[in-house]
C-alpha cells in the first residue's frame, strides 16, 4: 500500500513560470504519482463489497484549462535542465522541475524512478519527438500522511485601488494650541500581483487556473473517450493501458501458479484414487479366488466322501453276500446303536456349545453395561464436553488475482465472483509459453474441462478450505424444574 493522500486546497496557487516555450523538436518528461485509496471502515449492519483494485489505485494527474487530462510534466529545457535530453537522468530533472512548477510537489527526494512508457513521434515536418513517462518511488519518501497539491494560475502586476487608514494633523486641536493627530480612511493606488483573467458569471476564481491537479483512479483513466484528440490525454490513456496490462500479466502469472498447485493436488488425488481402485480390485480378485478355492475344496471333499460312501456300501454289500440273515440283522442293530451313540454325542456337544455361547453373550452384555455405566459416571463428573467445530477459511491471496479480472458491474460495482472458462483460457495463453495440452490440463484440474466451454470457475469457492476440529466447552448446568403440586394434593392439604 502507498499511504499518501493528495490534498488540493483552492488557496494554494503557483504562478505560471516564465520562459517555458520550447522551440524545435521536443523531448517531454512526465510523471505519474501513485497512491492507494484509503479503505473505508465497513459498518457492522451495512457491509460493503471491497472496491476493485483498479478503483483503489490512484494517480495524480493534471488538467489544463484549455485541454484535457494529462500526466504531470513538460518539455526539456536546455537553459533550465541542461544535460543531454536522451539521458534518463536529465529527463528526471525535467520531470522534477515541471512537477514542482505545476503542483508544488518536490520529487528531488525520490531515489528510484521507474521508466514506464516511452512514446516516439514522427511529425509531418520530419521532426522526431519523444515523451517519457516515469513512476517515481514517492511511497518511500512522501509518507507524511497528506501532501498539499497546488494549482498553477496566471498572474500579473496591476494597479489596485484600496482604502487604508492614515494619520493626519487635527486642525481643530491646533487652534487650541495643541498638536494632535487623527486617523482617517483614504483611497490609494498600489501595485499588486493578482490572478489574470475575467471572473465567470458565477464569480468562479478557477477561471484564472491554467493547470489544476487531481487524483484519479486507474479505472477512471481507463474510461477514456476514443474521440479525444488531445495528445497529452492520449499519452495518459496509453500509460493507463500499459499499467493495466502490467497488472493483468502479474495477476495472470499468479493465477497460473495457483492452477499449477491445483493440478498437482488433482493429479495426486487421481493417483491415490487409482491406487485405491487397484487395491480394491486386487482385494476383490483375491477374495473371489479364495472363494473359488474353498468351493472347489468343498466340492472335491463331497466327491471324495460320496466315493468313499459308495465304496463302503459296495464293500458292505459284498460282505453281506456271505453272511446269514441273523448276522445281517445283528450288524444292523450294531450300526443303529453306533449311530444313536453318535447322535447323542453330537447333541451333547451342540448343547454344550450353545450353553457356552449364551454364557459368552451374557458376559459380553454385562461387560458392555458395566462399561456404559462407568462411562456415564465419568461423563457426569466432567465439567466440559467435546464439540465438533467446522471452520471455513477463504484465502484472500488466492482470491485477489482472479478478482482483478472480475470487473465490477452495476451501480453498486458488484463482482460476479466467477470467471468464464474462455476468459481463463485466454489469460493462460496470454502468458505466452503454454501449449494447448498444458492449458487444458490446468483448466480440467479446477473443473473446467474442454467439453464444458460455458462452465465458470467460482474462484472464492476454489480459495475456500473447510477444517473440522474438536474443542472442549463448558457444560451448562441444567436448571431443576419445580413441579407444581397436583390439584388433588392441594385439596388434601386444605382438608
XYZ file of C-alpha atoms in Angstrom:
495
model
C 0.000 0.000 0.000
C 1.047 3.597 -0.646
C -0.214 5.643 2.343
C -0.234 9.019 0.594
C -3.162 11.407 0.443
C -3.099 14.284 -2.051
C -4.867 17.380 -0.695
C -5.993 20.115 -3.087
C -6.674 23.500 -1.496
C -8.185 26.351 -3.589
C -5.980 28.823 -1.730
C -2.765 27.036 -2.698
C -1.653 28.505 -6.025
C 1.534 28.799 -8.053
C 2.318 31.292 -10.837
C 2.949 30.173 -14.394
C 6.769 30.066 -14.771
C 8.377 32.360 -17.284
C 10.248 31.245 -20.386
C 8.633 27.829 -20.737
C 8.238 27.888 -24.532
C 10.480 25.395 -26.353
C 11.379 25.894 -29.998
C 12.031 22.920 -32.285
C 11.671 19.167 -31.626
C 10.658 18.444 -28.060
C 11.600 15.784 -25.554
C 8.919 15.610 -22.877
C 9.287 14.085 -19.407
C 6.203 13.261 -17.368
C 5.467 11.620 -14.019
C 2.608 9.559 -12.631
C 2.368 9.856 -8.840
C 0.890 6.661 -7.433
C -1.163 6.206 -4.268
C -3.695 3.753 -2.873
C -7.134 4.900 -1.775
C -7.833 4.509 1.926
C -10.266 1.736 2.759
C -13.457 2.847 4.461
C -14.354 1.052 7.648
C -17.482 -1.004 6.844
C -20.492 -0.558 9.070
C -21.497 -3.618 11.044
C -25.070 -3.633 9.725
C -24.187 -2.443 6.211
C -21.257 -4.450 4.850
C -19.836 -3.092 1.586
C -18.020 -5.082 -1.089
C -14.293 -4.437 -1.373
C -13.592 -1.998 -4.245
C -11.861 -3.362 -7.318
C -8.093 -2.852 -7.360
C -8.342 -0.573 -10.416
C -10.537 1.743 -8.342
C -8.187 1.666 -5.356
C -5.101 2.580 -7.369
C -4.949 6.356 -7.791
C -2.710 8.686 -9.783
C -2.209 12.422 -9.511
C -2.993 13.867 -12.947
C -3.333 17.392 -14.310
C -5.937 19.182 -16.403
C -5.278 22.269 -18.476
C -7.888 24.994 -18.643
C -7.978 24.713 -22.426
C -7.290 20.991 -22.777
C -7.961 17.507 -21.452
C -6.395 15.354 -18.780
C -2.662 14.744 -18.885
C 0.143 13.368 -16.803
C 2.172 15.970 -14.930
C 5.277 17.133 -16.786
C 6.551 19.111 -19.719
C 9.317 19.666 -22.266
C 13.026 19.560 -21.577
C 14.732 22.974 -21.487
C 18.426 23.341 -22.165
C 18.593 26.538 -20.093
C 16.748 25.137 -17.063
C 17.647 21.426 -17.120
C 20.941 21.250 -19.015
C 22.446 17.901 -19.878
C 21.505 15.572 -22.717
C 17.744 15.011 -23.282
C 18.478 11.442 -24.415
C 19.668 10.686 -20.865
C 17.146 9.456 -18.299
C 18.950 11.381 -15.562
C 18.390 14.637 -17.469
C 14.717 13.850 -18.095
C 14.256 13.090 -14.389
C 15.480 16.635 -13.668
C 12.977 17.928 -16.239
C 10.117 15.973 -14.692
C 11.082 17.099 -11.179
C 11.109 20.755 -12.275
C 7.733 20.600 -14.009
C 6.102 18.755 -11.091
C 7.330 21.457 -8.705
C 6.069 24.222 -11.015
C 2.677 22.624 -11.778
C 1.529 21.186 -8.451
C 4.179 22.224 -5.919
C 5.408 18.699 -5.088
C 9.164 18.284 -4.755
C 10.301 14.947 -6.206
C 14.030 15.580 -5.752
C 13.933 13.296 -2.683
C 12.874 10.289 -4.767
C 15.731 7.865 -5.405
C 14.124 5.342 -7.743
C 12.481 6.354 -10.980
C 10.755 3.634 -12.978
C 10.765 4.381 -16.686
C 7.337 3.059 -17.568
C 6.317 4.320 -21.019
C 8.318 5.818 -23.865
C 6.487 7.232 -26.895
C 8.196 8.226 -30.147
C 6.569 10.651 -32.591
C 7.387 11.134 -36.253
C 5.930 14.542 -37.116
C 4.762 15.588 -40.572
C 7.635 18.082 -40.612
C 10.059 15.184 -40.295
C 10.988 16.032 -36.720
C 11.381 13.149 -34.255
C 9.991 13.827 -30.775
C 9.810 11.728 -27.666
C 7.724 11.532 -24.470
C 8.878 9.507 -21.457
C 6.599 8.804 -18.502
C 8.230 7.916 -15.162
C 6.795 6.491 -11.941
C 8.942 7.799 -9.045
C 9.025 5.981 -5.702
C 7.081 8.601 -3.764
C 5.827 5.876 -1.400
C 9.339 5.661 0.081
C 9.827 9.397 0.573
C 6.495 11.235 0.890
C 4.953 9.235 3.721
C 3.769 12.297 5.589
C 0.084 11.464 5.554
C -1.133 14.373 3.423
C 0.665 16.071 0.536
C -0.527 19.540 -0.452
C -1.221 19.990 -4.152
C -1.113 23.477 -5.696
C -2.877 24.914 -8.738
C -0.998 26.799 -11.420
C -2.581 30.180 -12.129
C -1.876 33.097 -14.455
C -0.794 36.240 -12.558
C 0.205 39.807 -13.462
C 1.138 43.072 -11.724
C -1.620 45.703 -11.876
C -2.749 48.937 -10.193
C -5.236 48.274 -7.434
C -7.198 50.999 -5.616
C -7.530 50.255 -1.880
C -8.883 52.094 1.160
C -6.345 52.437 4.001
C -6.127 54.262 7.346
C -3.541 57.105 7.663
C -2.668 59.578 10.429
C -3.090 63.359 9.744
C -2.833 66.509 11.917
C -6.033 67.597 13.654
C -6.722 71.248 12.636
C -9.228 71.769 15.463
C -6.624 70.772 18.040
C -4.068 73.255 16.602
C -6.470 76.184 17.213
C -6.450 75.368 20.887
C -2.646 75.437 20.902
C -2.186 71.650 20.957
C -0.832 69.448 18.184
C -2.802 66.248 17.758
C -3.278 63.646 15.053
C -6.229 61.607 13.985
C -6.837 58.547 11.754
C -8.817 58.870 8.558
C -9.624 56.487 5.658
C -8.075 57.318 2.326
C -8.081 55.725 -1.131
C -4.652 54.937 -2.580
C -3.416 53.187 -5.727
C -0.741 50.433 -5.331
C 0.972 47.848 -7.457
C -0.235 44.310 -6.688
C 0.102 40.828 -8.232
C -3.346 39.396 -8.966
C -4.766 36.470 -10.887
C -5.063 37.370 -14.533
C -8.412 36.715 -16.126
C -12.061 37.538 -16.010
C -14.420 36.029 -13.493
C -17.093 33.819 -14.944
C -20.784 34.783 -14.417
C -20.793 32.856 -11.145
C -17.719 34.596 -9.751
C -15.647 31.412 -10.018
C -11.976 32.124 -9.301
C -10.996 28.943 -11.130
C -11.425 30.945 -14.328
C -7.783 32.023 -13.723
C -6.465 28.458 -13.290
C -4.084 27.359 -16.043
C -3.421 23.844 -14.694
C -5.188 22.053 -11.872
C -4.186 18.674 -10.415
C -6.462 15.928 -9.124
C -6.169 12.288 -8.102
C -7.956 9.876 -10.430
C -8.314 6.110 -10.203
C -6.802 3.774 -12.770
C -10.332 2.705 -13.639
C -11.319 6.341 -14.224
C -8.344 6.946 -16.517
C -9.150 3.781 -18.487
C -12.654 5.080 -19.186
C -11.332 7.472 -21.816
C -13.085 8.775 -24.907
C -11.746 7.351 -28.155
C -12.732 10.591 -29.889
C -10.444 12.684 -27.681
C -7.851 14.435 -29.868
C -5.609 15.902 -27.138
C -2.147 14.392 -27.435
C -1.450 14.628 -23.687
C -4.700 12.792 -22.929
C -3.812 10.050 -25.415
C -0.444 9.633 -23.661
C -2.202 9.387 -20.296
C -4.599 6.762 -21.670
C -1.666 4.812 -23.144
C 0.037 4.810 -19.739
C -3.158 3.539 -18.076
C -3.452 0.738 -20.646
C 0.189 -0.216 -20.087
C -0.237 -0.164 -16.295
C -3.388 -2.271 -16.574
C -1.551 -4.701 -18.870
C 1.262 -4.984 -16.320
C -1.206 -5.781 -13.526
C -3.048 -8.197 -15.810
C 0.161 -10.056 -16.644
C 1.194 -10.154 -12.987
C -2.197 -11.499 -11.897
C -2.317 -13.960 -14.814
C 1.028 -15.371 -13.663
C -0.333 -15.639 -10.105
C -3.382 -17.499 -11.457
C -1.081 -19.846 -13.378
C 0.846 -20.677 -10.187
C -2.432 -21.367 -8.364
C -3.652 -23.614 -11.184
C -0.324 -25.459 -11.203
C -0.712 -26.243 -7.492
C -4.312 -27.308 -8.037
C -3.217 -29.601 -10.889
C -0.586 -31.218 -8.656
C -3.252 -31.742 -5.985
C -5.677 -33.084 -8.603
C -3.041 -35.456 -10.026
C -2.174 -36.704 -6.536
C -5.856 -37.312 -5.764
C -6.324 -39.084 -9.090
C -3.237 -41.235 -8.460
C -4.438 -42.032 -4.929
C -7.902 -42.897 -6.254
C -6.312 -45.112 -8.927
C -4.189 -46.890 -6.287
C -7.257 -47.389 -4.128
C -9.271 -48.766 -7.028
C -6.448 -51.099 -7.987
C -6.097 -52.236 -4.353
C -9.870 -52.800 -4.114
C -9.828 -54.706 -7.402
C -6.897 -56.838 -6.212
C -8.667 -57.496 -2.908
C -11.885 -58.497 -4.699
C -9.905 -60.739 -7.074
C -8.119 -62.384 -4.138
C -11.419 -62.908 -2.318
C -13.001 -64.397 -5.435
C -10.001 -66.704 -5.880
C -10.199 -67.763 -2.215
C -13.955 -68.383 -2.519
C -13.348 -70.373 -5.687
C -10.675 -72.458 -3.983
C -12.959 -73.029 -0.994
C -15.829 -74.106 -3.247
C -13.508 -76.381 -5.201
C -12.191 -77.907 -1.969
C -15.740 -78.499 -0.679
C -16.775 -79.984 -3.986
C -13.733 -82.247 -4.002
C -14.386 -83.306 -0.402
C -18.040 -84.047 -1.191
C -16.990 -86.104 -4.164
C -14.414 -87.959 -2.074
C -16.952 -88.545 0.713
C -19.510 -89.718 -1.806
C -16.956 -92.016 -3.410
C -15.854 -93.373 -0.032
C -19.507 -93.915 0.928
C -20.173 -95.778 -2.338
C -17.087 -97.884 -1.830
C -18.062 -98.660 1.784
C -21.590 -99.546 0.730
C -20.270 -101.722 -2.085
C -17.861 -103.409 0.329
C -20.661 -103.858 2.809
C -22.900 -105.418 0.183
C -20.091 -107.757 -0.875
C -19.541 -108.778 2.760
C -23.264 -109.358 3.355
C -23.411 -111.756 0.438
C -21.516 -114.273 2.584
C -23.489 -113.513 5.796
C -26.642 -115.106 7.180
C -29.792 -113.137 7.877
C -29.105 -113.329 11.592
C -25.631 -111.903 11.088
C -27.014 -109.158 8.901
C -29.704 -108.316 11.476
C -27.173 -108.231 14.267
C -24.981 -105.968 12.146
C -27.861 -103.585 11.519
C -28.544 -103.390 15.259
C -24.892 -102.598 15.952
C -24.892 -99.913 13.314
C -28.083 -98.388 14.772
C -26.536 -98.412 18.256
C -23.400 -96.731 16.957
C -25.495 -94.116 15.168
C -27.555 -93.492 18.284
C -24.457 -93.009 20.378
C -23.001 -90.676 17.762
C -26.229 -88.618 17.596
C -26.336 -88.340 21.387
C -22.705 -87.267 21.451
C -23.341 -84.696 18.713
C -26.422 -83.421 20.588
C -24.437 -83.109 23.800
C -21.639 -81.252 22.019
C -24.190 -78.923 20.438
C -25.882 -78.225 23.778
C -22.536 -77.503 25.400
C -21.600 -75.182 22.519
C -24.950 -73.329 22.801
C -24.529 -73.057 26.575
C -21.030 -71.682 26.144
C -22.212 -69.211 23.502
C -25.031 -67.971 25.773
C -22.614 -67.563 28.679
C -20.220 -65.587 26.475
C -23.065 -63.364 25.238
C -24.217 -62.707 28.801
C -20.663 -61.902 29.880
C -20.240 -59.579 26.923
C -23.563 -57.863 27.660
C -22.626 -57.462 31.314
C -19.254 -56.001 30.305
C -20.946 -53.546 27.956
C -23.386 -52.498 30.680
C -20.515 -52.050 33.098
C -18.551 -50.013 30.557
C -21.648 -47.923 29.778
C -22.235 -47.291 33.467
C -18.607 -46.368 34.010
C -18.678 -44.027 31.028
C -21.870 -42.386 32.300
C -20.243 -41.828 35.692
C -17.195 -40.285 34.013
C -19.413 -38.031 31.868
C -21.297 -36.913 34.983
C -18.023 -35.852 36.579
C -16.938 -33.865 33.535
C -17.189 -30.053 33.533
C -16.584 -29.799 29.785
C -17.807 -31.578 26.701
C -16.308 -32.162 23.287
C -17.997 -30.430 20.357
C -17.212 -30.531 16.654
C -16.278 -27.209 15.092
C -16.362 -26.591 11.342
C -14.194 -23.645 10.267
C -14.313 -22.180 6.769
C -11.336 -20.104 5.636
C -11.055 -18.051 2.434
C -7.504 -17.458 1.218
C -7.729 -13.827 0.054
C -4.253 -14.015 -1.516
C -5.680 -16.672 -3.826
C -8.830 -14.634 -4.481
C -7.088 -11.368 -5.447
C -5.543 -12.374 -8.827
C -8.868 -13.810 -10.024
C -10.707 -10.780 -8.655
C -8.683 -8.399 -10.846
C -10.255 -9.883 -13.995
C -13.748 -9.930 -12.468
C -14.689 -6.395 -13.427
C -17.470 -4.822 -11.298
C -20.828 -4.279 -12.904
C -23.984 -2.383 -11.986
C -24.407 0.796 -9.983
C -23.078 -0.783 -6.812
C -19.952 -2.104 -8.514
C -20.693 -5.729 -7.633
C -18.398 -8.509 -8.827
C -19.882 -11.758 -10.113
C -17.448 -13.953 -8.174
C -16.803 -16.148 -11.209
C -14.729 -16.258 -14.383
C -15.765 -17.995 -17.605
C -13.619 -20.830 -18.922
C -12.877 -18.922 -22.127
C -11.624 -15.954 -20.073
C -9.209 -18.095 -18.083
C -8.117 -19.871 -21.254
C -7.252 -16.566 -22.951
C -5.366 -15.401 -19.822
C -3.210 -18.530 -19.792
C -2.440 -18.209 -23.484
C -1.551 -14.518 -22.988
C 1.405 -15.547 -20.802
C 2.915 -16.892 -23.985
C 4.734 -20.138 -23.118
C 1.940 -22.687 -22.623
C 0.810 -25.296 -25.134
C -2.872 -26.319 -25.541
C -2.291 -29.592 -23.670
C -0.952 -27.735 -20.622
C -3.788 -25.189 -20.665
C -6.359 -27.983 -20.914
C -4.722 -29.823 -18.014
C -4.734 -26.777 -15.728
C -8.372 -25.925 -16.503
C -9.523 -29.531 -16.133
C -7.863 -29.655 -12.700
C -10.286 -26.978 -11.435
C -13.394 -28.480 -13.016
C -13.321 -26.684 -16.380
C -12.937 -29.440 -18.993
C -12.914 -28.698 -22.696
C -16.246 -30.489 -23.050
C -17.933 -27.754 -20.967
C -16.866 -24.445 -22.592
C -19.622 -22.454 -20.844
C -18.569 -23.590 -17.380
C -17.462 -20.903 -14.892
C -14.906 -21.012 -12.117
C -16.189 -19.705 -8.773
C -12.811 -18.553 -7.533
C -13.903 -17.851 -3.953
C -15.018 -21.468 -3.674
C -11.648 -22.527 -5.082
C -9.915 -20.478 -2.372
C -12.110 -21.841 0.435
C -10.929 -24.589 2.758
C -13.015 -26.281 5.432
C -11.370 -27.591 8.593
C -13.244 -29.874 11.000
C -11.856 -29.923 14.535
C -12.980 -30.569 18.093
C -12.782 -28.469 21.214
C -13.815 -28.634 24.834
C -16.606 -26.322 26.002
C -18.118 -25.896 29.493
C -21.189 -27.938 30.271
C -24.155 -25.791 31.204
C -25.809 -26.799 34.435
C -29.344 -28.000 33.987
C -31.903 -25.960 35.830
C -34.177 -28.055 38.033
C -37.793 -27.522 37.148
C -40.068 -27.093 40.118
C -43.078 -29.338 39.704
C -46.385 -27.840 40.722
C -48.458 -29.941 43.167
C -51.452 -31.703 41.691
C -54.877 -30.302 42.391
C -55.801 -33.351 44.452
C -52.752 -32.935 46.670
C -53.601 -29.263 47.086
C -57.150 -30.108 48.131
C -55.847 -32.746 50.523
C -53.550 -30.187 52.135
C -56.514 -27.820 52.600
C -58.515 -30.561 54.306
